[in-house]
Short mmCIF file of C-alpha atoms in Angstrom, two decimals:
data_model
loop_
_atom_site.label_atom_id
_atom_site.label_comp_id
_atom_site.label_asym_id
_atom_site.label_seq_id
_atom_site.Cartn_x
_atom_site.Cartn_y
_atom_site.Cartn_z
CA MET A 1 -31.81 39.28 -42.93
CA SER A 2 -31.76 35.58 -43.71
CA THR A 3 -34.74 33.66 -45.00
CA MET A 4 -35.63 30.28 -43.64
CA ALA A 5 -37.09 27.42 -45.67
CA VAL A 6 -39.95 26.93 -43.24
CA PRO A 7 -41.27 30.00 -41.46
CA ALA A 8 -40.47 29.65 -37.76
CA GLU A 9 -43.86 31.13 -36.88
CA ALA A 10 -45.62 28.30 -38.75
CA VAL A 11 -43.52 25.68 -36.98
CA LEU A 12 -44.11 27.41 -33.65
CA GLY A 13 -47.87 27.68 -34.15
CA THR A 14 -48.14 24.03 -35.09
CA THR A 15 -45.94 22.95 -32.20
CA VAL A 16 -47.90 24.99 -29.64
CA ALA A 17 -51.13 23.50 -31.00
CA PHE A 18 -49.63 20.01 -30.64
CA SER A 19 -48.66 20.77 -27.03
CA PHE A 20 -52.25 21.66 -26.23
CA ILE A 21 -53.56 18.60 -28.07
CA LEU A 22 -51.31 16.49 -25.83
CA ILE A 23 -52.75 18.24 -22.76
CA GLY A 24 -56.27 17.41 -23.91
CA ASN A 25 -55.34 13.78 -24.46
CA ALA A 26 -53.70 13.49 -21.03
CA ILE A 27 -56.76 15.02 -19.37
CA THR A 28 -59.11 12.73 -21.28
CA GLN A 29 -57.19 9.56 -20.51
CA SER A 30 -56.21 10.35 -16.91
CA PHE A 31 -59.49 11.80 -15.70
CA MET A 32 -62.08 10.15 -17.92
CA GLY A 33 -60.96 7.15 -19.98
CA VAL A 34 -58.90 5.08 -17.56
CA PRO A 35 -61.06 5.91 -14.51
CA ALA A 36 -64.08 4.73 -16.50
CA LEU A 37 -62.37 1.35 -16.91
CA LEU A 38 -62.00 1.15 -13.14
CA VAL A 39 -65.60 1.91 -12.16
CA ASP A 40 -66.80 -0.80 -9.74
CA PHE A 41 -63.55 -2.73 -10.18
CA PRO A 42 -63.88 -5.71 -7.84
CA PRO A 43 -61.30 -6.26 -5.09
CA ALA A 44 -58.64 -8.92 -5.66
CA SER A 45 -60.50 -11.22 -3.22
CA SER A 46 -63.67 -11.20 -5.36
CA PRO A 47 -64.45 -14.12 -7.67
CA ASP A 48 -65.20 -11.50 -10.37
CA HIS A 49 -61.71 -9.97 -10.17
CA ALA A 50 -59.91 -12.27 -12.65
CA ALA A 51 -62.51 -11.74 -15.38
CA ARG A 52 -62.49 -7.98 -14.83
CA ALA A 53 -58.67 -7.87 -14.89
CA ARG A 54 -58.73 -9.74 -18.23
CA LEU A 55 -61.32 -7.29 -19.54
CA LEU A 56 -59.06 -4.38 -18.56
CA GLY A 57 -56.24 -6.07 -20.44
CA ARG A 58 -58.41 -6.56 -23.51
CA GLN A 59 -59.57 -2.92 -23.45
CA TRP A 60 -56.06 -1.54 -22.97
CA PRO A 61 -54.77 -1.87 -26.57
CA THR A 62 -57.10 0.95 -27.63
CA PHE A 63 -55.50 3.34 -25.15
CA TRP A 64 -52.03 2.10 -25.96
CA ALA A 65 -52.50 2.35 -29.73
CA VAL A 66 -53.66 5.96 -29.51
CA GLY A 67 -50.59 6.84 -27.49
CA ASN A 68 -48.13 5.01 -29.71
CA ASN A 69 -49.57 5.80 -33.12
CA PHE A 70 -50.81 9.34 -32.65
CA PHE A 71 -49.37 11.04 -29.60
CA ARG A 72 -45.80 9.73 -29.71
CA PRO A 73 -45.17 11.39 -33.09
CA ILE A 74 -46.74 14.61 -31.80
CA SER A 75 -44.49 14.58 -28.74
CA THR A 76 -41.48 13.93 -30.94
CA PHE A 77 -42.48 16.76 -33.26
CA GLY A 78 -42.62 18.97 -30.15
CA ILE A 79 -38.94 18.30 -29.47
CA PHE A 80 -37.88 19.28 -32.98
CA GLY A 81 -40.46 22.03 -33.49
CA TYR A 82 -39.44 23.91 -30.38
CA ALA A 83 -35.73 23.23 -31.03
CA TYR A 84 -36.11 24.68 -34.54
CA THR A 85 -37.95 27.69 -33.15
CA SER A 86 -35.24 28.14 -30.52
CA TRP A 87 -32.59 28.09 -33.24
CA ALA A 88 -34.61 30.54 -35.38
CA ALA A 89 -35.08 32.89 -32.43
CA SER A 90 -31.37 32.80 -31.63
CA SER A 91 -30.60 33.53 -35.30
CA GLN A 92 -32.88 36.59 -35.21
CA GLY A 93 -31.28 37.90 -32.05
CA PRO A 94 -33.00 39.19 -28.90
CA ASP A 95 -34.93 41.87 -30.80
CA GLY A 96 -36.32 39.45 -33.40
CA ARG A 97 -39.99 38.61 -33.85
CA LEU A 98 -39.67 35.40 -31.84
CA GLY A 99 -37.91 37.00 -28.87
CA ASP A 100 -35.64 35.09 -26.54
CA TRP A 101 -34.62 31.61 -27.68
CA ARG A 102 -34.44 30.10 -24.18
CA PRO A 103 -38.17 29.55 -23.51
CA TYR A 104 -38.37 27.57 -26.76
CA ALA A 105 -35.35 25.50 -25.72
CA ILE A 106 -37.03 24.75 -22.37
CA ALA A 107 -40.22 23.82 -24.24
CA SER A 108 -38.20 21.42 -26.40
CA LEU A 109 -36.69 19.86 -23.28
CA CYS A 110 -40.19 19.44 -21.82
CA HIS A 111 -41.17 17.35 -24.83
CA LEU A 112 -37.95 15.37 -24.56
CA VAL A 113 -38.85 14.62 -20.93
CA THR A 114 -42.28 13.47 -22.11
CA VAL A 115 -40.86 11.08 -24.69
CA VAL A 116 -38.20 9.64 -22.35
CA HIS A 117 -40.71 9.31 -19.48
CA SER A 118 -43.14 7.53 -21.79
CA ALA A 119 -40.49 5.05 -22.91
CA MET A 120 -38.91 4.40 -19.52
CA ASN A 121 -41.84 4.61 -17.11
CA MET A 122 -45.09 4.28 -19.03
CA GLN A 123 -44.15 1.50 -21.44
CA PRO A 124 -43.56 -1.10 -18.68
CA ILE A 125 -46.95 -0.26 -17.13
CA ASN A 126 -48.63 -0.50 -20.54
CA GLU A 127 -47.07 -3.92 -21.03
CA LYS A 128 -48.32 -5.15 -17.64
CA ILE A 129 -51.86 -3.94 -18.26
CA ASP A 130 -51.85 -5.39 -21.77
CA ALA A 131 -50.60 -8.73 -20.38
CA LEU A 132 -53.72 -8.96 -18.18
CA SER A 133 -55.69 -10.01 -21.27
CA ASP A 134 -53.89 -13.37 -21.24
CA ALA A 135 -55.93 -15.79 -19.12
CA LYS A 136 -52.81 -17.78 -18.28
CA GLY A 137 -50.98 -14.70 -17.07
CA ARG A 138 -47.46 -13.72 -17.95
CA VAL A 139 -44.35 -13.85 -15.82
CA GLY A 140 -44.00 -10.69 -13.75
CA VAL A 141 -47.67 -9.70 -14.11
CA ASP A 142 -49.93 -10.19 -11.14
CA SER A 143 -53.60 -9.94 -12.13
CA LYS A 144 -54.41 -9.09 -8.51
CA GLN A 145 -52.54 -5.82 -9.17
CA ALA A 146 -54.68 -4.90 -12.20
CA GLU A 147 -56.35 -1.90 -10.59
CA ALA A 148 -53.05 -0.79 -9.05
CA TYR A 149 -51.36 -0.91 -12.47
CA ALA A 150 -54.08 1.30 -13.95
CA ARG A 151 -53.95 3.75 -11.04
CA LYS A 152 -50.16 3.90 -11.31
CA TRP A 153 -50.59 4.62 -15.02
CA ILE A 154 -52.93 7.51 -14.19
CA LYS A 155 -50.47 8.89 -11.64
CA PHE A 156 -47.47 8.61 -13.97
CA ASN A 157 -49.45 10.12 -16.86
CA THR A 158 -49.50 13.37 -14.87
CA VAL A 159 -46.01 14.05 -16.24
CA ARG A 160 -47.51 13.90 -19.74
CA LEU A 161 -50.04 16.48 -18.61
CA ILE A 162 -47.59 18.89 -16.96
CA THR A 163 -44.78 18.95 -19.52
CA PRO A 164 -46.91 20.02 -22.51
CA ILE A 165 -48.65 22.65 -20.35
CA VAL A 166 -45.26 24.11 -19.46
CA ALA A 167 -43.96 23.81 -23.04
CA GLY A 168 -47.01 25.25 -24.77
CA SER A 169 -47.49 28.04 -22.23
CA LEU A 170 -43.83 29.12 -22.29
CA ALA A 171 -43.78 29.22 -26.08
CA LEU A 172 -47.14 30.95 -26.40
CA PHE A 173 -46.33 33.61 -23.80
CA GLN A 174 -42.93 34.22 -25.41
CA LEU A 175 -44.57 34.73 -28.78
CA ILE A 176 -47.27 37.01 -27.35
CA LYS A 177 -44.68 38.98 -25.41
CA GLY A 178 -42.83 39.68 -28.64
CA HIS A 179 -45.88 41.08 -30.40
#
Protein backbone atom coordinates (compact mmCIF):
# COMPACT_ATOMS: atom_id res chain seq x y z
CA MET A 1 0.00 0.00 0.00
CA SER A 2 1.39 3.37 -0.99
CA THR A 3 1.40 6.39 1.27
CA MET A 4 0.43 9.80 0.00
CA ALA A 5 1.98 13.07 1.14
CA VAL A 6 -1.39 14.61 1.89
CA PRO A 7 -4.13 12.29 3.10
CA ALA A 8 -6.82 12.15 0.42
CA GLU A 9 -9.51 12.16 3.11
CA ALA A 10 -8.24 15.53 4.39
CA VAL A 11 -8.23 16.99 0.90
CA LEU A 12 -11.68 15.55 0.24
CA GLY A 13 -13.15 16.86 3.49
CA THR A 14 -11.78 20.33 2.85
CA THR A 15 -12.97 20.31 -0.76
CA VAL A 16 -16.49 19.17 0.16
CA ALA A 17 -16.63 21.90 2.81
CA PHE A 18 -15.55 24.45 0.19
CA SER A 19 -18.29 23.23 -2.16
CA PHE A 20 -20.90 23.87 0.50
CA ILE A 21 -19.39 27.27 1.35
CA LEU A 22 -19.81 28.18 -2.33
CA ILE A 23 -23.45 27.07 -2.18
CA GLY A 24 -24.04 29.32 0.82
CA ASN A 25 -22.43 32.26 -0.94
CA ALA A 26 -24.49 31.73 -4.10
CA ILE A 27 -27.70 31.54 -2.06
CA THR A 28 -26.79 34.66 -0.09
CA GLN A 29 -25.90 36.73 -3.14
CA SER A 30 -28.64 35.48 -5.49
CA PHE A 31 -31.55 35.46 -3.07
CA MET A 32 -30.62 38.11 -0.51
CA GLY A 33 -27.75 40.45 -1.40
CA VAL A 34 -28.40 41.41 -5.01
CA PRO A 35 -32.21 41.43 -4.64
CA ALA A 36 -31.78 43.82 -1.71
CA LEU A 37 -29.95 46.21 -4.05
CA LEU A 38 -32.95 46.11 -6.39
CA VAL A 39 -35.68 46.87 -3.85
CA ASP A 40 -37.82 49.74 -5.19
CA PHE A 41 -35.49 50.18 -8.16
CA PRO A 42 -37.09 52.94 -10.23
CA PRO A 43 -38.06 52.29 -13.85
CA ALA A 44 -35.77 53.64 -16.58
CA SER A 45 -38.32 56.41 -17.27
CA SER A 46 -38.06 57.77 -13.70
CA PRO A 47 -35.93 60.84 -12.97
CA ASP A 48 -34.48 58.85 -10.02
CA HIS A 49 -33.24 56.01 -12.24
CA ALA A 50 -29.81 57.46 -13.17
CA ALA A 51 -28.86 58.14 -9.55
CA ARG A 52 -30.03 54.69 -8.47
CA ALA A 53 -28.12 53.02 -11.34
CA ARG A 54 -24.96 54.86 -10.23
CA LEU A 55 -25.58 53.74 -6.65
CA LEU A 56 -25.85 50.13 -7.83
CA GLY A 57 -22.55 50.57 -9.65
CA ARG A 58 -20.91 52.02 -6.54
CA GLN A 59 -22.21 49.17 -4.35
CA TRP A 60 -21.16 46.45 -6.79
CA PRO A 61 -17.41 46.35 -6.02
CA THR A 62 -18.17 44.78 -2.64
CA PHE A 63 -19.95 41.85 -4.29
CA TRP A 64 -17.33 41.59 -6.99
CA ALA A 65 -14.39 41.69 -4.56
CA VAL A 66 -15.83 38.87 -2.46
CA GLY A 67 -16.22 36.73 -5.56
CA ASN A 68 -12.77 37.47 -6.96
CA ASN A 69 -10.73 37.46 -3.77
CA PHE A 70 -12.40 34.72 -1.77
CA PHE A 71 -14.62 32.48 -3.84
CA ARG A 72 -12.53 32.20 -7.02
CA PRO A 73 -9.65 30.55 -5.12
CA ILE A 74 -12.13 28.22 -3.40
CA SER A 75 -13.63 27.21 -6.75
CA THR A 76 -10.16 26.65 -8.15
CA PHE A 77 -9.21 24.56 -5.13
CA GLY A 78 -12.34 22.50 -5.84
CA ILE A 79 -10.98 21.57 -9.27
CA PHE A 80 -7.67 20.37 -7.89
CA GLY A 81 -9.01 18.94 -4.62
CA TYR A 82 -11.52 16.70 -6.35
CA ALA A 83 -9.02 15.81 -9.11
CA TYR A 84 -6.49 14.77 -6.44
CA THR A 85 -9.14 12.74 -4.65
CA SER A 86 -10.14 11.13 -7.95
CA TRP A 87 -6.51 10.18 -8.58
CA ALA A 88 -6.14 8.85 -5.01
CA ALA A 89 -9.33 6.80 -5.33
CA SER A 90 -8.17 5.33 -8.64
CA SER A 91 -4.81 4.48 -7.04
CA GLN A 92 -6.58 2.62 -4.21
CA GLY A 93 -8.74 0.65 -6.61
CA PRO A 94 -12.50 0.09 -6.46
CA ASP A 95 -12.34 -1.50 -3.01
CA GLY A 96 -10.35 1.36 -1.46
CA ARG A 97 -11.60 3.66 1.29
CA LEU A 98 -12.55 6.38 -1.19
CA GLY A 99 -14.52 4.09 -3.51
CA ASP A 100 -15.04 4.82 -7.17
CA TRP A 101 -12.90 7.61 -8.64
CA ARG A 102 -15.51 8.79 -11.17
CA PRO A 103 -17.81 10.80 -8.85
CA TYR A 104 -14.76 12.80 -7.73
CA ALA A 105 -13.78 13.41 -11.35
CA ILE A 106 -17.31 14.67 -12.09
CA ALA A 107 -17.11 16.89 -9.00
CA SER A 108 -13.83 18.32 -10.30
CA LEU A 109 -15.45 19.01 -13.67
CA CYS A 110 -18.32 20.78 -11.89
CA HIS A 111 -15.85 23.19 -10.33
CA LEU A 112 -14.13 23.66 -13.67
CA VAL A 113 -17.52 24.59 -15.16
CA THR A 114 -17.98 27.10 -12.32
CA VAL A 115 -14.63 28.77 -12.95
CA VAL A 116 -15.05 28.91 -16.74
CA HIS A 117 -18.66 30.14 -16.44
CA SER A 118 -17.56 32.84 -14.01
CA ALA A 119 -14.84 34.05 -16.37
CA MET A 120 -16.82 33.88 -19.60
CA ASN A 121 -20.34 34.80 -18.54
CA MET A 122 -20.25 36.51 -15.15
CA GLN A 123 -17.21 38.74 -15.63
CA PRO A 124 -18.78 40.77 -18.48
CA ILE A 125 -21.91 41.34 -16.38
CA ASN A 126 -19.79 42.37 -13.40
CA GLU A 127 -17.96 44.86 -15.59
CA LYS A 128 -21.23 46.38 -16.85
CA ILE A 129 -22.67 46.75 -13.37
CA ASP A 130 -19.40 48.19 -12.07
CA ALA A 131 -19.34 50.68 -14.98
CA LEU A 132 -22.69 52.09 -13.82
CA SER A 133 -20.83 53.96 -11.08
CA ASP A 134 -19.34 56.28 -13.71
CA ALA A 135 -21.69 59.25 -14.13
CA LYS A 136 -20.50 59.75 -17.71
CA GLY A 137 -21.22 56.16 -18.62
CA ARG A 138 -18.92 53.84 -20.51
CA VAL A 139 -19.19 52.61 -24.05
CA GLY A 140 -21.38 49.51 -24.24
CA VAL A 141 -23.06 50.13 -20.88
CA ASP A 142 -26.60 51.41 -20.87
CA SER A 143 -27.60 52.72 -17.45
CA LYS A 144 -31.24 52.15 -18.40
CA GLN A 145 -30.39 48.43 -18.29
CA ALA A 146 -29.02 48.57 -14.73
CA GLU A 147 -31.78 46.48 -13.18
CA ALA A 148 -31.68 44.05 -16.12
CA TYR A 149 -27.92 43.59 -15.67
CA ALA A 150 -28.41 42.75 -11.99
CA ARG A 151 -31.29 40.36 -12.72
CA LYS A 152 -29.23 38.67 -15.43
CA TRP A 153 -26.41 38.32 -12.90
CA ILE A 154 -28.81 36.62 -10.48
CA LYS A 155 -30.04 34.27 -13.20
CA PHE A 156 -26.53 33.37 -14.38
CA ASN A 157 -25.33 32.90 -10.79
CA THR A 158 -27.65 29.90 -10.60
CA VAL A 159 -24.92 27.89 -12.32
CA ARG A 160 -22.64 28.76 -9.39
CA LEU A 161 -25.32 27.42 -7.09
CA ILE A 162 -25.98 24.16 -8.94
CA THR A 163 -22.44 23.04 -9.75
CA PRO A 164 -21.14 23.05 -6.15
CA ILE A 165 -24.32 21.28 -4.98
CA VAL A 166 -23.69 18.53 -7.52
CA ALA A 167 -19.96 18.40 -6.75
CA GLY A 168 -20.25 18.39 -2.97
CA SER A 169 -23.17 15.96 -2.91
CA LEU A 170 -21.53 13.48 -5.29
CA ALA A 171 -18.31 13.49 -3.32
CA LEU A 172 -20.00 13.31 0.07
CA PHE A 173 -22.32 10.47 -0.94
CA GLN A 174 -19.40 8.57 -2.49
CA LEU A 175 -17.43 8.90 0.73
CA ILE A 176 -20.40 7.88 2.89
CA LYS A 177 -21.16 4.95 0.61
CA GLY A 178 -17.63 3.66 1.14
CA HIS A 179 -17.89 3.71 4.92
